Short mmCIF file of C-alpha atoms in Angstrom, two decimals:
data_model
loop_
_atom_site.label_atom_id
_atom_site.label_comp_id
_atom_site.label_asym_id
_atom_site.label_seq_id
_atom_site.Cartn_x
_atom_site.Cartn_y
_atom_site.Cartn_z
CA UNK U 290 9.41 17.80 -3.60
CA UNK U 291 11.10 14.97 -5.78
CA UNK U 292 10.55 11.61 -4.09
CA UNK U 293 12.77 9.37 -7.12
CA UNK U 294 13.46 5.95 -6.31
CA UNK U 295 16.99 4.17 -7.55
CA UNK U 296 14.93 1.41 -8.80
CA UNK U 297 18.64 -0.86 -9.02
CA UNK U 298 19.56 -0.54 -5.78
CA UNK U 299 16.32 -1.19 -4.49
CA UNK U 300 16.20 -4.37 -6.74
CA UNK U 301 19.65 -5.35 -5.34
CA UNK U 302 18.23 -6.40 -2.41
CA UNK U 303 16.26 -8.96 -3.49
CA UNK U 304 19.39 -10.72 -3.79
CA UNK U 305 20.53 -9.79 0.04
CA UNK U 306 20.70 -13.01 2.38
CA UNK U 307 18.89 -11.43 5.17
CA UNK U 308 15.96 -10.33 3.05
CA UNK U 309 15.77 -13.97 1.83
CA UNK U 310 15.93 -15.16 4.96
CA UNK U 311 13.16 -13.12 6.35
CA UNK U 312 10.98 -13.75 3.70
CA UNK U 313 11.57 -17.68 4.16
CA UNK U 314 10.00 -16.71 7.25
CA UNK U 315 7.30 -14.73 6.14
CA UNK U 316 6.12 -17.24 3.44
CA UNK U 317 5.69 -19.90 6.33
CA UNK U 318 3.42 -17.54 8.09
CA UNK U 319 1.45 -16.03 5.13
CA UNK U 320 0.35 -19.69 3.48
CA UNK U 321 -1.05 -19.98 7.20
CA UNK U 322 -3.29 -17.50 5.55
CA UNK U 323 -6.77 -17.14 5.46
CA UNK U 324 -6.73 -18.81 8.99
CA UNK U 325 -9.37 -21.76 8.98
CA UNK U 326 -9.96 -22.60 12.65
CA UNK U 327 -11.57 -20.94 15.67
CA UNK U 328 -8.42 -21.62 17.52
CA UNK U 329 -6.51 -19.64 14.33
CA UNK U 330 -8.52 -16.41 15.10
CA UNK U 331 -8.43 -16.41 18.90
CA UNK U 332 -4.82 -16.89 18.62
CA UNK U 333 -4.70 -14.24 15.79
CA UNK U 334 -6.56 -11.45 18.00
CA UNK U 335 -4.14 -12.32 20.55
CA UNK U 336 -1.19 -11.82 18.59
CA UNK U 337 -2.59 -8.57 17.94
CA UNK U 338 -3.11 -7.22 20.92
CA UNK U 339 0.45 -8.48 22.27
CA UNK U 340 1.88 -6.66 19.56
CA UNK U 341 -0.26 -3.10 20.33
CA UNK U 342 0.97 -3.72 24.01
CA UNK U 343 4.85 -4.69 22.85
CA UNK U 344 4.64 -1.11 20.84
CA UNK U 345 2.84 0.64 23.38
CA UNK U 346 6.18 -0.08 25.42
CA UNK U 347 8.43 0.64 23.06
CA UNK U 348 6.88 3.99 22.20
CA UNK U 349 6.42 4.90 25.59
CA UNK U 350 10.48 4.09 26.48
CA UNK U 351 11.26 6.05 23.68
CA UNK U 352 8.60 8.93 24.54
CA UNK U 353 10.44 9.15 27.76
CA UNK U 354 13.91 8.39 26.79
CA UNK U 355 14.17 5.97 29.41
CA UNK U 356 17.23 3.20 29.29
CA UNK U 357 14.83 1.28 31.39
CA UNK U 358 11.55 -1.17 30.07
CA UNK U 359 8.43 -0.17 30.83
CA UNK U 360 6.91 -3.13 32.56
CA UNK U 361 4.69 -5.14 30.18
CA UNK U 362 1.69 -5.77 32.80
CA UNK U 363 2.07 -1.78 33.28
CA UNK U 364 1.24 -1.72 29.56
CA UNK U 365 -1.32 -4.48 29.32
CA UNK U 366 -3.12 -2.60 31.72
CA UNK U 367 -3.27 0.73 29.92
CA UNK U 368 -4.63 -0.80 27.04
CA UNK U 369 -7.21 -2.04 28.70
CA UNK U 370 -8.30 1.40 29.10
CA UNK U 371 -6.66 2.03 32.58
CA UNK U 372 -5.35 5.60 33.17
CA UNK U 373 -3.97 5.63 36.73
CA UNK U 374 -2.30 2.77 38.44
CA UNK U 375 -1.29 2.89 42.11
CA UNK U 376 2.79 3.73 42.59
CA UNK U 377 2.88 4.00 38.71
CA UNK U 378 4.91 7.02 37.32
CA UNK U 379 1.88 9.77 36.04
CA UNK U 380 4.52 10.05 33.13
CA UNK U 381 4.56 6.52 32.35
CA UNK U 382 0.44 6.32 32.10
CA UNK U 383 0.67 9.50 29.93
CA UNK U 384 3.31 7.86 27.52
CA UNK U 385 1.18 4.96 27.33
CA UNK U 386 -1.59 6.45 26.90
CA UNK U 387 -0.17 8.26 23.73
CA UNK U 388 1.49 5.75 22.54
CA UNK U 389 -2.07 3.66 22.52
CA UNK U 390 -3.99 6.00 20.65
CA UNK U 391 -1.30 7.08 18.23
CA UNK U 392 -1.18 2.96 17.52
CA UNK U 393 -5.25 2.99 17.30
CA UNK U 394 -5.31 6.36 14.72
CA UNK U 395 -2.76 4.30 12.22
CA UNK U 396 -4.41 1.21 12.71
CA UNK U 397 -7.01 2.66 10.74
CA UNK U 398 -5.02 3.53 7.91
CA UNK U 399 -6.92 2.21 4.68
CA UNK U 400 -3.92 3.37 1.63
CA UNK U 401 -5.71 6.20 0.33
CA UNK U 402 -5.77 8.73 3.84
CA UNK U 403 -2.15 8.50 5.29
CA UNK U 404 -1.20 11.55 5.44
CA UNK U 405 -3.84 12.86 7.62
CA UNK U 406 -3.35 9.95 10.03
CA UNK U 407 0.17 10.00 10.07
CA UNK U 408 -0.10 14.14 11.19
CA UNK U 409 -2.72 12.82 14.12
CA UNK U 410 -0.79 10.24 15.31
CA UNK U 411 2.87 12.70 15.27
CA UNK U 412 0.60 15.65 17.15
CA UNK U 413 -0.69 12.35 19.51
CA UNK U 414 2.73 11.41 20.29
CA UNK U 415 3.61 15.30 20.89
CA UNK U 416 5.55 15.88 17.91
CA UNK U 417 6.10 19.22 15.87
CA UNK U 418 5.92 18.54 12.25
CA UNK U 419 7.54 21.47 10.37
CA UNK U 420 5.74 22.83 7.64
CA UNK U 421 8.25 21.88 4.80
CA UNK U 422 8.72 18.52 6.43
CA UNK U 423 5.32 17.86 6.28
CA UNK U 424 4.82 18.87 2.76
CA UNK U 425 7.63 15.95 1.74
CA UNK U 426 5.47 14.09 3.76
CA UNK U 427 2.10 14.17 1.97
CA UNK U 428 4.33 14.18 -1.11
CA UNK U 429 5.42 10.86 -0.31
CA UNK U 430 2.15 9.92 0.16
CA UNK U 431 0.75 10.85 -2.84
CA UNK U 432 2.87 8.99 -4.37
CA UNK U 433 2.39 5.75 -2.74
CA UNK U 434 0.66 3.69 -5.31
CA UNK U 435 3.57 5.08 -7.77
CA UNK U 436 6.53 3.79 -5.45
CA UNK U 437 4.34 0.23 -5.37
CA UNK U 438 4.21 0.10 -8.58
CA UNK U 439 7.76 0.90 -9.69
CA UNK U 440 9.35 -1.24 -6.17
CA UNK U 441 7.20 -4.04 -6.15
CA UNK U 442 5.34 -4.49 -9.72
CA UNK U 443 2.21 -3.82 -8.61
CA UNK U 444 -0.28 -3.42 -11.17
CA UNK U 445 -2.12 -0.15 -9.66
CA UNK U 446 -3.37 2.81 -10.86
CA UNK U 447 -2.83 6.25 -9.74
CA UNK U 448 -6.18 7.39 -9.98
CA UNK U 449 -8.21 4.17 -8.47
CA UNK U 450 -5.81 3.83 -5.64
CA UNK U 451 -6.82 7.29 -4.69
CA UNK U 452 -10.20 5.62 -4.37
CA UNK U 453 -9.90 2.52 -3.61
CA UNK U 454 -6.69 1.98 -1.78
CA UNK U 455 -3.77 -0.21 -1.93
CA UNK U 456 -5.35 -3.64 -0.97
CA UNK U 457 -3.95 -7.24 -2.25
CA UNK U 458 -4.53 -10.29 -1.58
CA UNK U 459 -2.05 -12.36 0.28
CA UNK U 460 0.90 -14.34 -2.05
CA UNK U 461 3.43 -17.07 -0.76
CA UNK U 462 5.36 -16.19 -4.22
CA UNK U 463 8.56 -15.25 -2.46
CA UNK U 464 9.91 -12.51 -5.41
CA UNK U 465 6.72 -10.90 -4.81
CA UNK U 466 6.70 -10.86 -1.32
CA UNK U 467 9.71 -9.89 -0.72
CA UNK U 468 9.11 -7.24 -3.62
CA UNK U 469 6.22 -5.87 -0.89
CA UNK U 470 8.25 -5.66 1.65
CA UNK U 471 10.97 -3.57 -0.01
CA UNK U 472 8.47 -1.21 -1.14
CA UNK U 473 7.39 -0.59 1.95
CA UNK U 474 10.78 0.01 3.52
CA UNK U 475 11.09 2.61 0.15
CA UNK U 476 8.51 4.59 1.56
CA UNK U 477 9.25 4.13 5.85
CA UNK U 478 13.06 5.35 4.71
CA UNK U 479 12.01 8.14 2.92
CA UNK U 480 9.54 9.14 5.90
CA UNK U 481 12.51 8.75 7.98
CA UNK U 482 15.28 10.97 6.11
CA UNK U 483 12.14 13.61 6.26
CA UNK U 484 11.59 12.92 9.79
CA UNK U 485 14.76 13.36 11.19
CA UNK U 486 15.78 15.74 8.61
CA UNK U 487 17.87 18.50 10.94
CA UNK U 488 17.48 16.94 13.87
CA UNK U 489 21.18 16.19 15.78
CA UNK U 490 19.58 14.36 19.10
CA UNK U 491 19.32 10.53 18.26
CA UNK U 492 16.70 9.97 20.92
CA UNK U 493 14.91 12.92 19.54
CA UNK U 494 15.37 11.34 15.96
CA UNK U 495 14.02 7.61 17.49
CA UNK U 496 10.96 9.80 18.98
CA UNK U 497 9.88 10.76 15.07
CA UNK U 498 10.57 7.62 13.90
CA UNK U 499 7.45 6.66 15.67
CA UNK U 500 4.55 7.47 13.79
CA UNK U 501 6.88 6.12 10.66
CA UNK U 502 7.28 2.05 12.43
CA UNK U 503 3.04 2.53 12.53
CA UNK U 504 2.28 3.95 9.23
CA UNK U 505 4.51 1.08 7.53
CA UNK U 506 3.00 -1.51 9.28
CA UNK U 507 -0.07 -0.17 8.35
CA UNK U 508 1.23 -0.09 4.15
CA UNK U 509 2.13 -3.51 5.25
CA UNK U 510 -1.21 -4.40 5.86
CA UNK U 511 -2.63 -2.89 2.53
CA UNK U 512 0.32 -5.47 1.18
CA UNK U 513 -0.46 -8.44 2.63
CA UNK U 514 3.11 -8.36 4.62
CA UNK U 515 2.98 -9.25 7.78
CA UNK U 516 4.45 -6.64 10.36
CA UNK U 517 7.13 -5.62 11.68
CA UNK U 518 8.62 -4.56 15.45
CA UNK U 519 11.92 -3.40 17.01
CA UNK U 520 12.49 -2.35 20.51
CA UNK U 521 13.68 0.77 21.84
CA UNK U 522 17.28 -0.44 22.17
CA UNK U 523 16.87 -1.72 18.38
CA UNK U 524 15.32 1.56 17.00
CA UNK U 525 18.14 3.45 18.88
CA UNK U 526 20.34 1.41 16.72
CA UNK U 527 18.66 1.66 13.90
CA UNK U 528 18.94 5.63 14.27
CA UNK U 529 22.77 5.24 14.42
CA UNK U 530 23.02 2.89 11.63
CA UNK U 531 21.29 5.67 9.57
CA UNK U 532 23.34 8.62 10.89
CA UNK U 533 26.50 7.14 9.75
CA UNK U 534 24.46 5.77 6.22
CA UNK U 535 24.18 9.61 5.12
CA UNK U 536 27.14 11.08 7.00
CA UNK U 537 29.51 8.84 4.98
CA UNK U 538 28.00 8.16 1.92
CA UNK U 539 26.48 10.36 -0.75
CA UNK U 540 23.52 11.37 -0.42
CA UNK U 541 21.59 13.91 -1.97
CA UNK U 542 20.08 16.93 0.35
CA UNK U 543 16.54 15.47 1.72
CA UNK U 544 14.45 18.04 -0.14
CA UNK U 545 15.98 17.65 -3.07
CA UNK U 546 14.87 13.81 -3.17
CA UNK U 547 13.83 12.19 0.02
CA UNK U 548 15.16 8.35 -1.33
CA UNK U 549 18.66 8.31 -0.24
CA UNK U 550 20.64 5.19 -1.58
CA UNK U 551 22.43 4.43 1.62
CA UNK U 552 20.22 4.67 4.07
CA UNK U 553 17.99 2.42 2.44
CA UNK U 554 20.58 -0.20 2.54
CA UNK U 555 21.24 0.49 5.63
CA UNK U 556 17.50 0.41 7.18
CA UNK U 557 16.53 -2.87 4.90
CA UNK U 558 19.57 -4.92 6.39
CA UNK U 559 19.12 -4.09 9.94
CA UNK U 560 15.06 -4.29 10.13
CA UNK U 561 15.11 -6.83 7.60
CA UNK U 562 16.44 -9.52 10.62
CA UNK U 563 13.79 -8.15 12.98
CA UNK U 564 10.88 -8.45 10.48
CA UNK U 565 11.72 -12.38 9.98
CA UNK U 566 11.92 -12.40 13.77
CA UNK U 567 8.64 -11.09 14.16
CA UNK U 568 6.92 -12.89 11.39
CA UNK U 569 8.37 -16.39 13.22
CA UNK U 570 6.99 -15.10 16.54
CA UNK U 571 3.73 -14.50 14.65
CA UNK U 572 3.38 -18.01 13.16
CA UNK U 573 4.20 -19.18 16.56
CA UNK U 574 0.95 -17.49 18.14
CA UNK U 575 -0.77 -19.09 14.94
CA UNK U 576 0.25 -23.02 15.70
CA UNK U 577 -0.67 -22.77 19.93
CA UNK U 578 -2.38 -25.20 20.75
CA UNK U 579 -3.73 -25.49 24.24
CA UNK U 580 -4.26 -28.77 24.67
CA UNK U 581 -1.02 -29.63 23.29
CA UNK U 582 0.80 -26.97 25.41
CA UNK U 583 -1.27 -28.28 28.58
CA UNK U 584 -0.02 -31.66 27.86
CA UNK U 585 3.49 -30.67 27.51
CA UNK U 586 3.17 -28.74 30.92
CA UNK U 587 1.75 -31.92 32.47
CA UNK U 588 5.10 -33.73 31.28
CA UNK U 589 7.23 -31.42 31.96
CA UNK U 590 6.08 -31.51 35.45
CA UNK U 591 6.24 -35.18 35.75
CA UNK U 592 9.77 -35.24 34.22
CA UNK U 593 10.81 -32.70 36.54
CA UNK U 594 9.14 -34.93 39.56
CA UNK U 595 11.01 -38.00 38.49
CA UNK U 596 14.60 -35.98 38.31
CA UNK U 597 13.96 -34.40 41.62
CA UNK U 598 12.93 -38.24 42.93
CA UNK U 599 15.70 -39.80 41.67
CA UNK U 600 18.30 -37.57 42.63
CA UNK U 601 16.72 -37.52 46.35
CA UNK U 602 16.90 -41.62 45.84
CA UNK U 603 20.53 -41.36 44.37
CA UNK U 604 21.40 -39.22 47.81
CA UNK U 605 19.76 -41.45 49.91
CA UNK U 606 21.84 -44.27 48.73
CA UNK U 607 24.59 -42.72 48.79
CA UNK U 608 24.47 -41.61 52.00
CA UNK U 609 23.11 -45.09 53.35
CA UNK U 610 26.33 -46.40 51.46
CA UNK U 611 28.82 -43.94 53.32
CA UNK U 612 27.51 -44.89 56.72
CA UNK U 613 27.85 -48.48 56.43
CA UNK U 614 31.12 -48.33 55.05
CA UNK U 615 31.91 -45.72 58.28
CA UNK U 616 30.58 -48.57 60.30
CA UNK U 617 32.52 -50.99 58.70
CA UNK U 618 36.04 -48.99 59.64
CA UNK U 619 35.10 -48.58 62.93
CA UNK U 620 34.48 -52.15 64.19
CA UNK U 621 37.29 -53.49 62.55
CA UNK U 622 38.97 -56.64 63.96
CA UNK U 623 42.41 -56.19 65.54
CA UNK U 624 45.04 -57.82 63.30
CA UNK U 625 46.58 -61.10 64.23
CA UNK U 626 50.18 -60.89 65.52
#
């Protein structure tokens, strides 16, 4: 099944002002990289686990097509392993659940076995992979190191990435970065024409999207670009954005070549904003200090004791100041005649 790249229109986007925006973004947080301090990695594993339990929701709202967020501390608690809580929807757990160990079978993703992974993790989140859709699938796949190479300049082999994976070492060089990153939107939008190839329902459409967000962030990671997230509200949008991409433009039938032009443009302008959000957010968890955010609590709470002080003072005053001129009018001396 022909998976051919327009190599110019993915190239045009180097020039787009979101992508360079995001990936202003993304070089701050990479030349972070390789973190040197204790603090670093603590804060590191932390950002990692906020972003499992930020997915976990997200997946789960979408599993259950629910306009409603599923409470974070609901999710922080079924990561922690937690299966029943009391007066929480079975469904919820369940979604959660899924949506836990879908994120744990992709997380293991090491470039040369995604296919396989990205099956468990659809069957995990209770999705029915057709057979032909899953053939463009592993096609895709297969073809991974290719698209790298032809997206991103890569200098990879066919044959040793089949052995050895897709692995680089970080760059701050923002062409090549930002090279990465459209690579790896080549592949998620081809996953995602596949995915929600025949399929009218947008919610059903966001529900396969799912295992696509995790296996990209996963390519990401063989990259060295830092991931992305969108929320359920976002991916709904997202789905939209793409509807009207290939009902109004030209695009060729999905099996006859999964790339489509237009939806391409249309995913890498929309997710391109969110990715620079999230790499921001990342480089935030990076730089906490606790001592310094301590401190800043400590004066924060003083400043807010001296405004609530002087404001009681200015009342007080003020108050003091209409009674005495009250007093003042009312023991006034009769006027001379």
């Amino acid at each position: 099944m022909p998976f051919v790249i327009d190599q110019e229109t993915v190239t045009s986007m180097l020039a787009s002002h979101v992508v360079a925006t995001a990936i202003d973004l993304g070089i701050d947080l990479v030349k972070m990289w390789p973190l040197q301090t204790a603090q670093e990695l603590e804060n590191d594993a932390r950002y990692a686990e906020d972003l499992q339990v930020r997915f976990s929701c997200m997946m789960a709202q979408t599993l259950l097509k629910r306009s409603e967020k599923i409470e974070q501390s609901v999710a922080e608690a079924a990561y922690e392993g937690m299966d029943v809580i009391p007066g929480c929807d079975r469904d919820v757990m369940h979604a959660l659940m899924s949506a836990n160990q879908a994120y744990d079978v992709l997380s293991s993703y090491h470039g040369v076995d995604g296919a396989d992974l990205f099956m468990e993790a659809a069957r995990t989140l209770g999705i029915d992979v057709e057979d032909r859709v899953e053939q463009g699938i592993r096609e895709v796949m297969a073809s991974v190191a290719r698209t790298m190479r032809d997206t991103s300049d890569l200098e990879i082999d066919d044959d040793v990435a089949e052995d050895v994976g897709l692995c680089k070492s970080a760059t701050v060089d923002r062409d090549v970065l930002a090279r990465r990153y459209l690579a790896s939107v080549t592949v998620g939008d081809a996953l995602l024409n596949l995915m929600c190839h025949d399929v009218d329902d947008q919610q059903e459409q966001a529900i396969r999207a799912l295992p696509v967000l995790l296996y990209v962030n996963g390519l990401c990671e063989q990259l060295a670009v830092p991931h992305t997230f969108v929320t359920a509200e976002q991916l709904g949008y997202l789905i939209e954005l793409r509807d009207s991409a290939r009902r109004f433009g030209d695009c060729e039938p999905v099996f006859s070549n999964s790339f489509c032009p237009q939806t391409f443009v249309a995913t890498v302008r929309y997710l391109a904003m969110f990715a620079g959000q999230e790499w921001a957010e990342h480089a935030s968890y990076l730089r906490w200090d606790p001592k310094k955010a301590e401190q800043e609590a400590r004066d924060e709470d003083e400043r807010r004791s001296k405004e609530a002080l002087a404001k009681k003072f200015n009342l007080t005053k003020d108050d003091s100041a209409d009674s005495n001129s009250g007093a003042t009018a009312g023991t006034g001396s009769k006027p001379r005649e």
